[in-house]
mmCIF file of C-alpha atoms in Angstrom:
data_model
loop_
_atom_site.group_PDB
_atom_site.id
_atom_site.type_symbol
_atom_site.label_atom_id
_atom_site.label_comp_id
_atom_site.label_asym_id
_atom_site.label_seq_id
_atom_site.Cartn_x
_atom_site.Cartn_y
_atom_site.Cartn_z
ATOM 1 C CA MET A 23 139.806 59.520 121.029
ATOM 2 C CA ASN A 24 141.361 56.442 122.671
ATOM 3 C CA TRP A 25 144.960 55.464 123.337
ATOM 4 C CA LEU A 26 145.156 53.630 119.989
ATOM 5 C CA THR A 27 144.461 56.776 117.987
ATOM 6 C CA ASN A 28 146.454 59.091 120.290
ATOM 7 C CA VAL A 29 149.631 57.091 120.904
ATOM 8 C CA VAL A 30 150.118 54.395 118.292
ATOM 9 C CA ARG A 31 151.635 55.398 114.963
ATOM 10 C CA PRO A 32 149.340 55.224 111.890
ATOM 11 C CA LYS A 33 151.229 52.363 110.216
ATOM 12 C CA ILE A 34 151.030 50.259 113.376
ATOM 13 C CA ARG A 35 147.335 51.135 113.749
ATOM 14 C CA ASN A 36 146.713 49.749 110.272
ATOM 15 C CA MET A 37 148.436 46.506 111.283
ATOM 16 C CA LEU A 38 146.277 46.201 114.411
ATOM 17 C CA ARG A 39 143.005 46.955 112.648
ATOM 18 C CA ARG A 40 141.058 43.818 111.738
ATOM 19 C CA GLU A 41 138.816 43.786 108.696
ATOM 20 C CA THR A 42 135.385 42.432 109.662
ATOM 21 C CA PRO A 43 132.909 41.568 106.889
ATOM 22 C CA GLU A 44 129.707 43.596 107.050
ATOM 23 C CA ASN A 45 127.514 40.521 106.676
ATOM 24 C CA LEU A 46 129.249 38.385 109.320
ATOM 25 C CA TRP A 47 126.064 38.410 111.417
ATOM 26 C CA ILE A 48 122.428 38.609 110.311
ATOM 27 C CA LYS A 49 119.574 39.973 112.399
ATOM 28 C CA CYS A 50 116.331 38.065 111.983
ATOM 29 C CA PRO A 51 113.594 40.529 110.901
ATOM 30 C CA ASP A 52 111.005 38.447 112.745
ATOM 31 C CA SER A 53 112.578 37.681 116.141
ATOM 32 C CA GLY A 54 115.525 40.107 116.254
ATOM 33 C CA GLN A 55 117.862 37.152 116.808
ATOM 34 C CA LEU A 56 121.490 37.561 115.683
ATOM 35 C CA VAL A 57 122.658 34.605 113.613
ATOM 36 C CA PHE A 58 126.047 33.803 112.093
ATOM 37 C CA TYR A 59 125.859 34.348 108.318
ATOM 38 C CA LYS A 60 127.526 31.034 107.449
ATOM 39 C CA ASP A 61 124.939 29.149 109.524
ATOM 40 C CA VAL A 62 122.105 30.888 107.681
ATOM 41 C CA GLU A 63 123.735 30.217 104.309
ATOM 42 C CA ALA A 64 124.173 26.521 105.138
ATOM 43 C CA ASN A 65 120.481 26.412 106.129
ATOM 44 C CA GLN A 66 119.344 27.705 102.703
ATOM 45 C CA PHE A 67 118.925 31.230 104.113
ATOM 46 C CA VAL A 68 116.311 30.153 106.653
ATOM 47 C CA ILE A 69 116.897 31.529 110.186
ATOM 48 C CA PRO A 70 117.391 28.366 112.322
ATOM 49 C CA GLY A 71 115.467 29.546 115.382
ATOM 50 C CA SER A 72 112.475 31.378 113.935
ATOM 51 C CA ASN A 73 112.244 29.595 110.524
ATOM 52 C CA TYR A 74 112.070 33.028 108.883
ATOM 53 C CA HIS A 75 112.723 32.686 105.143
ATOM 54 C CA MET A 76 115.168 35.331 104.000
ATOM 55 C CA ARG A 77 115.617 36.363 100.382
ATOM 56 C CA MET A 78 117.718 33.994 98.327
ATOM 57 C CA GLY A 79 119.895 35.066 95.399
ATOM 58 C CA ALA A 80 119.434 33.613 91.928
ATOM 59 C CA VAL A 81 122.640 31.529 91.920
ATOM 60 C CA ALA A 82 122.014 30.129 95.416
ATOM 61 C CA ARG A 83 118.457 29.267 94.412
ATOM 62 C CA LEU A 84 119.550 27.392 91.286
ATOM 63 C CA LYS A 85 122.135 25.478 93.323
ATOM 64 C CA SER A 86 119.437 24.399 95.771
ATOM 65 C CA ILE A 87 117.174 23.053 92.995
ATOM 66 C CA PHE A 88 119.357 21.301 90.411
ATOM 67 C CA ASP A 89 121.005 17.910 90.913
ATOM 68 C CA ASN A 90 124.634 18.181 92.076
ATOM 69 C CA GLU A 91 124.258 21.992 91.998
ATOM 70 C CA THR A 92 125.035 21.985 88.274
ATOM 71 C CA TRP A 93 123.090 23.404 85.334
ATOM 72 C CA PHE A 94 123.481 25.116 81.968
ATOM 73 C CA ASP A 95 123.031 28.890 81.954
ATOM 74 C CA VAL A 96 120.539 29.815 79.252
ATOM 75 C CA ALA A 97 121.702 32.573 76.899
ATOM 76 C CA LEU A 98 119.168 35.398 76.889
ATOM 77 C CA PRO A 99 118.409 37.888 74.093
ATOM 78 C CA GLU A 100 119.971 41.345 74.261
ATOM 79 C CA VAL A 101 117.633 44.308 74.701
ATOM 80 C CA THR A 102 117.974 48.062 74.255
ATOM 81 C CA PRO A 103 119.738 49.208 77.456
ATOM 82 C CA ASP A 104 117.904 52.532 77.961
ATOM 83 C CA PRO A 105 115.065 52.902 75.438
ATOM 84 C CA LEU A 106 113.566 56.057 77.007
ATOM 85 C CA LYS A 107 116.858 57.765 78.039
ATOM 86 C CA PHE A 108 115.376 57.900 81.529
ATOM 87 C CA ARG A 109 116.903 59.881 84.355
ATOM 88 C CA ASP A 110 115.728 60.692 87.879
ATOM 89 C CA GLU A 111 118.344 61.307 90.574
ATOM 90 C CA LYS A 112 120.785 59.399 88.376
ATOM 91 C CA LYS A 113 120.773 57.897 84.896
ATOM 92 C CA TYR A 114 118.961 54.608 84.388
ATOM 93 C CA VAL A 115 122.009 53.123 82.638
ATOM 94 C CA ASP A 116 124.074 53.924 85.743
ATOM 95 C CA ARG A 117 121.523 52.222 87.984
ATOM 96 C CA VAL A 118 121.711 49.103 85.817
ATOM 97 C CA LYS A 119 125.527 49.159 85.921
ATOM 98 C CA ASP A 120 125.481 49.442 89.717
ATOM 99 C CA ALA A 121 123.012 46.558 90.012
ATOM 100 C CA ARG A 122 125.125 44.384 87.714
ATOM 101 C CA ALA A 123 128.279 45.113 89.684
ATOM 102 C CA ARG A 124 126.558 44.368 93.004
ATOM 103 C CA THR A 125 124.794 41.132 91.986
ATOM 104 C CA ASN A 126 126.992 39.753 89.168
ATOM 105 C CA LEU A 127 123.790 39.292 87.148
ATOM 106 C CA ASN A 128 122.954 40.730 83.752
ATOM 107 C CA ASP A 129 119.391 41.545 84.833
ATOM 108 C CA ALA A 130 116.718 40.577 87.358
ATOM 109 C CA ILE A 131 116.034 37.062 86.010
ATOM 110 C CA LYS A 132 118.467 34.181 85.555
ATOM 111 C CA VAL A 133 117.426 31.043 83.646
ATOM 112 C CA GLY A 134 118.986 27.612 83.976
ATOM 113 C CA TYR A 135 118.460 24.214 82.347
ATOM 114 C CA GLY A 136 119.370 21.026 84.179
ATOM 115 C CA LYS A 137 118.154 17.957 86.042
ATOM 116 C CA LEU A 138 115.810 17.803 89.038
ATOM 117 C CA GLU A 139 115.933 14.301 90.527
ATOM 118 C CA GLY A 140 116.992 13.028 87.126
ATOM 119 C CA ALA A 141 114.321 14.818 85.084
ATOM 120 C CA ALA A 142 115.128 17.756 82.792
ATOM 121 C CA VAL A 143 113.585 21.085 83.852
ATOM 122 C CA VAL A 144 113.955 24.753 82.970
ATOM 123 C CA VAL A 145 114.094 27.073 85.992
ATOM 124 C CA ALA A 146 113.850 30.879 86.004
ATOM 125 C CA VAL A 147 114.742 32.783 89.170
ATOM 126 C CA GLN A 148 113.908 36.405 89.841
ATOM 127 C CA ASP A 149 116.506 38.119 92.046
ATOM 128 C CA PHE A 150 115.048 40.890 94.203
ATOM 129 C CA ASP A 151 118.522 42.353 94.798
ATOM 130 C CA PHE A 152 118.625 43.456 91.145
ATOM 131 C CA MET A 153 116.557 46.665 91.201
ATOM 132 C CA GLY A 154 113.840 45.045 93.286
ATOM 133 C CA GLY A 155 113.391 42.188 90.812
ATOM 134 C CA SER A 156 111.543 44.660 88.593
ATOM 135 C CA LEU A 157 110.027 43.449 85.338
ATOM 136 C CA GLY A 158 111.615 45.217 82.393
ATOM 137 C CA MET A 159 112.326 44.261 78.799
ATOM 138 C CA ALA A 160 115.304 42.074 79.723
ATOM 139 C CA ALA A 161 113.339 40.232 82.422
ATOM 140 C CA GLY A 162 110.414 39.748 80.041
ATOM 141 C CA GLU A 163 112.739 38.342 77.379
ATOM 142 C CA ALA A 164 114.216 35.979 79.997
ATOM 143 C CA ILE A 165 110.803 34.569 80.928
ATOM 144 C CA VAL A 166 109.748 34.180 77.278
ATOM 145 C CA ARG A 167 113.060 32.557 76.310
ATOM 146 C CA GLY A 168 112.862 30.185 79.272
ATOM 147 C CA MET A 169 109.378 29.068 78.255
ATOM 148 C CA GLU A 170 110.438 28.656 74.619
ATOM 149 C CA LEU A 171 113.341 26.468 75.769
ATOM 150 C CA ALA A 172 110.962 24.368 77.884
ATOM 151 C CA VAL A 173 108.867 23.756 74.767
ATOM 152 C CA GLU A 174 111.982 22.901 72.740
ATOM 153 C CA LYS A 175 113.205 20.453 75.388
ATOM 154 C CA ASN A 176 109.687 19.185 76.185
ATOM 155 C CA SER A 177 110.322 19.791 79.889
ATOM 156 C CA PRO A 178 108.494 21.482 82.799
ATOM 157 C CA PHE A 179 109.052 25.161 83.481
ATOM 158 C CA ILE A 180 109.491 26.417 87.055
ATOM 159 C CA VAL A 181 109.681 30.082 87.991
ATOM 160 C CA PHE A 182 110.668 31.592 91.340
ATOM 161 C CA ALA A 183 108.973 34.980 91.467
ATOM 162 C CA ALA A 184 110.265 37.858 93.612
ATOM 163 C CA SER A 185 109.501 41.377 92.469
ATOM 164 C CA GLY A 186 108.301 44.826 93.351
ATOM 165 C CA GLY A 187 106.514 45.118 89.991
ATOM 166 C CA ALA A 188 107.205 46.675 86.596
ATOM 167 C CA ARG A 189 110.357 48.721 86.029
ATOM 168 C CA MET A 190 109.247 52.355 85.945
ATOM 169 C CA GLN A 191 112.364 53.511 84.069
ATOM 170 C CA GLU A 192 111.135 51.653 80.966
ATOM 171 C CA GLY A 193 107.570 52.997 81.090
ATOM 172 C CA ILE A 194 105.049 51.370 78.768
ATOM 173 C CA LEU A 195 107.734 49.007 77.439
ATOM 174 C CA SER A 196 107.908 47.335 80.851
ATOM 175 C CA LEU A 197 104.103 47.046 81.042
ATOM 176 C CA MET A 198 104.116 45.340 77.637
ATOM 177 C CA GLN A 199 106.004 42.443 79.248
ATOM 178 C CA MET A 200 102.832 41.469 81.135
ATOM 179 C CA PRO A 201 100.860 40.393 78.018
ATOM 180 C CA ARG A 202 104.029 39.005 76.390
ATOM 181 C CA THR A 203 104.727 36.654 79.298
ATOM 182 C CA THR A 204 101.032 35.720 79.476
ATOM 183 C CA VAL A 205 101.117 34.679 75.810
ATOM 184 C CA ALA A 206 104.248 32.615 76.552
ATOM 185 C CA VAL A 207 102.391 30.825 79.364
ATOM 186 C CA GLN A 208 99.663 29.961 76.865
ATOM 187 C CA MET A 209 102.369 28.505 74.617
ATOM 188 C CA LEU A 210 103.319 26.135 77.458
ATOM 189 C CA ARG A 211 99.670 25.186 77.927
ATOM 190 C CA GLU A 212 99.260 24.343 74.241
ATOM 191 C CA ALA A 213 102.366 22.143 74.461
ATOM 192 C CA LYS A 214 100.796 20.431 77.529
ATOM 193 C CA LEU A 215 103.865 21.155 79.656
ATOM 194 C CA PRO A 216 103.749 21.807 83.415
ATOM 195 C CA TYR A 217 104.148 25.386 84.584
ATOM 196 C CA ILE A 218 104.889 25.672 88.306
ATOM 197 C CA VAL A 219 105.195 29.007 90.116
ATOM 198 C CA VAL A 220 106.950 29.462 93.453
ATOM 199 C CA LEU A 221 106.010 32.780 95.043
ATOM 200 C CA THR A 222 108.736 34.144 97.309
ATOM 201 C CA ASN A 223 108.947 37.248 99.466
ATOM 202 C CA PRO A 224 107.892 39.668 98.050
ATOM 203 C CA THR A 225 105.904 39.138 94.839
ATOM 204 C CA THR A 226 103.868 42.222 93.971
ATOM 205 C CA GLY A 227 102.750 44.572 91.203
ATOM 206 C CA GLY A 228 102.753 43.691 87.514
ATOM 207 C CA VAL A 229 104.519 40.372 88.093
ATOM 208 C CA THR A 230 101.613 39.221 90.271
ATOM 209 C CA ALA A 231 99.220 40.527 87.619
ATOM 210 C CA SER A 232 100.823 38.380 84.899
ATOM 211 C CA TYR A 233 102.910 35.187 84.869
ATOM 212 C CA ALA A 234 103.290 34.826 88.649
ATOM 213 C CA MET A 235 99.628 33.868 89.147
ATOM 214 C CA LEU A 236 99.123 31.703 86.048
ATOM 215 C CA GLY A 237 100.823 28.493 87.164
ATOM 216 C CA ASP A 238 99.265 25.055 86.959
ATOM 217 C CA VAL A 239 100.321 24.781 90.600
ATOM 218 C CA GLN A 240 100.904 27.830 92.805
ATOM 219 C CA ILE A 241 103.401 27.316 95.641
ATOM 220 C CA ALA A 242 104.419 29.939 98.187
ATOM 221 C CA GLU A 243 107.197 30.058 100.754
ATOM 222 C CA PRO A 244 106.133 30.602 104.382
ATOM 223 C CA GLY A 245 105.428 34.229 105.253
ATOM 224 C CA ALA A 246 105.865 35.485 101.674
ATOM 225 C CA LEU A 247 104.194 38.804 100.876
ATOM 226 C CA ILE A 248 102.049 38.322 97.760
ATOM 227 C CA GLY A 249 99.737 40.888 96.211
ATOM 228 C CA PHE A 250 99.217 43.545 93.580
ATOM 229 C CA ALA A 251 98.926 46.864 95.449
ATOM 230 C CA GLY A 252 100.355 47.551 98.896
ATOM 231 C CA ALA A 253 98.213 47.055 101.990
ATOM 232 C CA ARG A 254 98.247 50.770 102.822
ATOM 233 C CA VAL A 255 97.038 51.688 99.319
ATOM 234 C CA ILE A 256 94.205 49.152 99.585
ATOM 235 C CA GLU A 257 93.148 50.437 103.014
ATOM 236 C CA GLN A 258 93.094 54.022 101.769
ATOM 237 C CA THR A 259 91.069 52.993 98.719
ATOM 238 C CA ILE A 260 88.393 50.878 100.406
ATOM 239 C CA ARG A 261 88.619 52.784 103.725
ATOM 240 C CA GLU A 262 88.557 49.627 105.762
ATOM 241 C CA LYS A 263 91.052 47.873 108.015
ATOM 242 C CA LEU A 264 92.518 44.776 106.375
ATOM 243 C CA PRO A 265 92.506 41.384 108.175
ATOM 244 C CA GLU A 266 95.546 40.206 110.122
ATOM 245 C CA GLY A 267 98.113 38.563 107.838
ATOM 246 C CA PHE A 268 96.463 39.901 104.687
ATOM 247 C CA GLN A 269 98.594 39.230 101.549
ATOM 248 C CA ARG A 270 100.741 36.691 103.379
ATOM 249 C CA ALA A 271 101.193 33.187 101.956
ATOM 250 C CA GLU A 272 99.242 31.414 104.699
ATOM 251 C CA TYR A 273 96.264 33.771 104.389
ATOM 252 C CA LEU A 274 96.196 33.318 100.601
ATOM 253 C CA LYS A 275 96.283 29.522 100.943
ATOM 254 C CA GLU A 276 93.313 29.625 103.314
ATOM 255 C CA HIS A 277 91.383 31.696 100.759
ATOM 256 C CA GLY A 278 92.259 29.612 97.696
ATOM 257 C CA MET A 279 94.773 31.903 95.970
ATOM 258 C CA VAL A 280 97.725 29.576 96.631
ATOM 259 C CA ASP A 281 97.754 25.760 96.408
ATOM 260 C CA MET A 282 100.557 25.036 98.868
ATOM 261 C CA VAL A 283 102.806 26.761 101.369
ATOM 262 C CA VAL A 284 106.054 24.778 101.369
ATOM 263 C CA HIS A 285 109.074 25.177 103.638
ATOM 264 C CA ARG A 286 112.262 25.838 101.679
ATOM 265 C CA HIS A 287 113.845 22.597 102.898
ATOM 266 C CA GLU A 288 110.956 20.627 101.341
ATOM 267 C CA LEU A 289 110.748 22.651 98.147
ATOM 268 C CA ARG A 290 113.085 20.580 95.993
ATOM 269 C CA PRO A 291 111.419 17.171 96.596
ATOM 270 C CA THR A 292 107.970 18.776 96.302
ATOM 271 C CA LEU A 293 108.819 20.277 92.905
ATOM 272 C CA ALA A 294 110.274 16.966 91.742
ATOM 273 C CA ARG A 295 107.086 15.099 92.719
ATOM 274 C CA LEU A 296 104.883 17.655 90.994
ATOM 275 C CA CYS A 297 106.918 17.439 87.787
ATOM 276 C CA ARG A 298 106.624 13.646 87.805
ATOM 277 C CA LEU A 299 102.884 13.760 88.465
ATOM 278 C CA LEU A 300 102.200 16.360 85.795
ATOM 279 C CA THR A 301 104.327 14.604 83.168
ATOM 280 C CA LYS A 302 103.359 11.034 84.205
ATOM 281 C CA ALA A 303 107.068 10.262 84.522
ATOM 282 C CA PRO A 304 108.310 7.328 86.656
ATOM 283 C CA ALA A 305 110.089 8.155 89.902
ATOM 284 C CA GLN A 306 113.877 8.080 89.863
ATOM 285 C CA GLU A 307 115.406 5.256 91.901
ATOM 286 C CA GLY A 308 115.850 6.463 95.465
ATOM 287 C CA ALA A 309 113.475 9.400 94.999
ATOM 288 C CA SER A 310 110.054 9.804 96.585
ATOM 289 C CA LYS A 311 107.257 7.835 94.903
ATOM 290 C CA SER A 312 103.550 8.525 94.605
ATOM 291 C CA VAL A 313 100.843 6.047 93.624
ATOM 292 C CA LEU A 314 98.292 8.726 92.721
ATOM 293 C CA PRO A 315 97.704 9.026 88.933
ATOM 294 C CA VAL A 316 97.552 12.393 87.239
ATOM 295 C CA ALA A 317 94.034 13.757 87.560
ATOM 296 C CA SER A 318 92.617 17.018 88.814
ATOM 297 C CA PRO A 319 94.837 19.846 90.160
ATOM 298 C CA ALA A 320 93.392 19.242 93.643
ATOM 299 C CA GLN A 321 94.553 15.616 93.569
ATOM 300 C CA ILE A 322 97.976 16.667 92.292
ATOM 301 C CA VAL A 323 98.427 19.161 95.109
ATOM 302 C CA SER A 324 97.226 16.603 97.666
ATOM 303 C CA ALA A 325 99.716 14.023 96.420
ATOM 304 C CA ALA A 326 102.603 16.477 96.534
ATOM 305 C CA GLU A 327 101.740 17.484 100.105
ATOM 306 C CA THR A 328 101.323 13.979 101.491
ATOM 307 C CA ALA A 329 104.049 11.981 99.719
ATOM 308 C CA PRO A 330 107.155 11.196 101.824
ATOM 309 C CA ALA A 331 110.106 13.564 101.497
ATOM 310 C CA ALA A 332 112.890 12.582 99.118
ATOM 311 C CA PRO A 333 116.568 12.603 100.149
ATOM 312 C CA HIS A 334 118.610 15.469 98.705
ATOM 313 C CA ALA A 335 120.768 14.590 95.729
#
C-alpha cells in the first residue's frame, strides 16, 4: 500500500491513473532489446538494432506489398463453422469467435487483388495470430479461391505462409485441404502462371507438406523457422543431435530447400522483379529493370538477387 491508495479518494485516484497500452514497448526475442512499438511498426515489424523479423499481420502485410497500400479484398466461400462439433477445454466455435474478435479476420488467410509495381497480382497472407495460422476448411477454400482468381485474371499468385499446421479441431477435413491446395497449384501450372511462396516465421506441419513448398520460386524471410515436424520430435525419432540452425531459413538455403532469403525491406521489389521475369512483362517506368531473359529457375533467382533495388511506390 502506498500513499495514493491509502490517502487519496477513489475518484481522484481514477483521475490520476494513466492508461498505458500493453504493446507500447516490444522486447526483441533475439537480443532482449526494448523497442518502441511505433518504431517497429514503421520499420515493417523488423527490430531496428538486431534486424529480427517479427510476425506481421495480414492487413499490414498486404499494405506493404500493394501499390499505394490499396487492394480489393477477395470474397471467400463460406464453410461449415464446426463440422465435427469439436470441444476440448472450450467449444471450437467459441475459439473461432475469439480469434475473429482479436484479429478482425474471418479466418487464418486473407486474399487480396491489386497492383505490384503496376502489374496485377493476387496475394494470399496467412496470419499466425488466427489460431496459429492453422489450415482448416476456410483457409483451404481461401487458397483455392485465390488461385482460381489468379487464373481468371491471368496474373501471378503470391502466398505468404505462416502456420503451425493443420487445424486439429476439423480432423480429417483439415487434412483434405493438403491435396486440394496441391491440385490448385497444378491448375496454376497448367495456366503457365507464376506461383511464388514467401515462407515466414514459422511455417510448419501440413502447410509445409502441401502448397508452401510447391512454389516456382521459394523465398524465406531471415531467421524463419521452416519444417514439417519439430526439432525435438526429429531428434527423438532419429536419436541424433541436429545441426546448429537446423530448419532455419539460412540453413535451408544452403542445402537447396529455399531459393532466396530476402530481408523484408527488399521483399516488395524482389517480388515485382520475379513477377516480371516469370511473365516476360516490361518493367514499369521508374521500377528496377533486368536484362536477363526468362530461362531456368536458377537464372531467374540469380536475376532477382542481383538486380538493383526499386524505390517504394
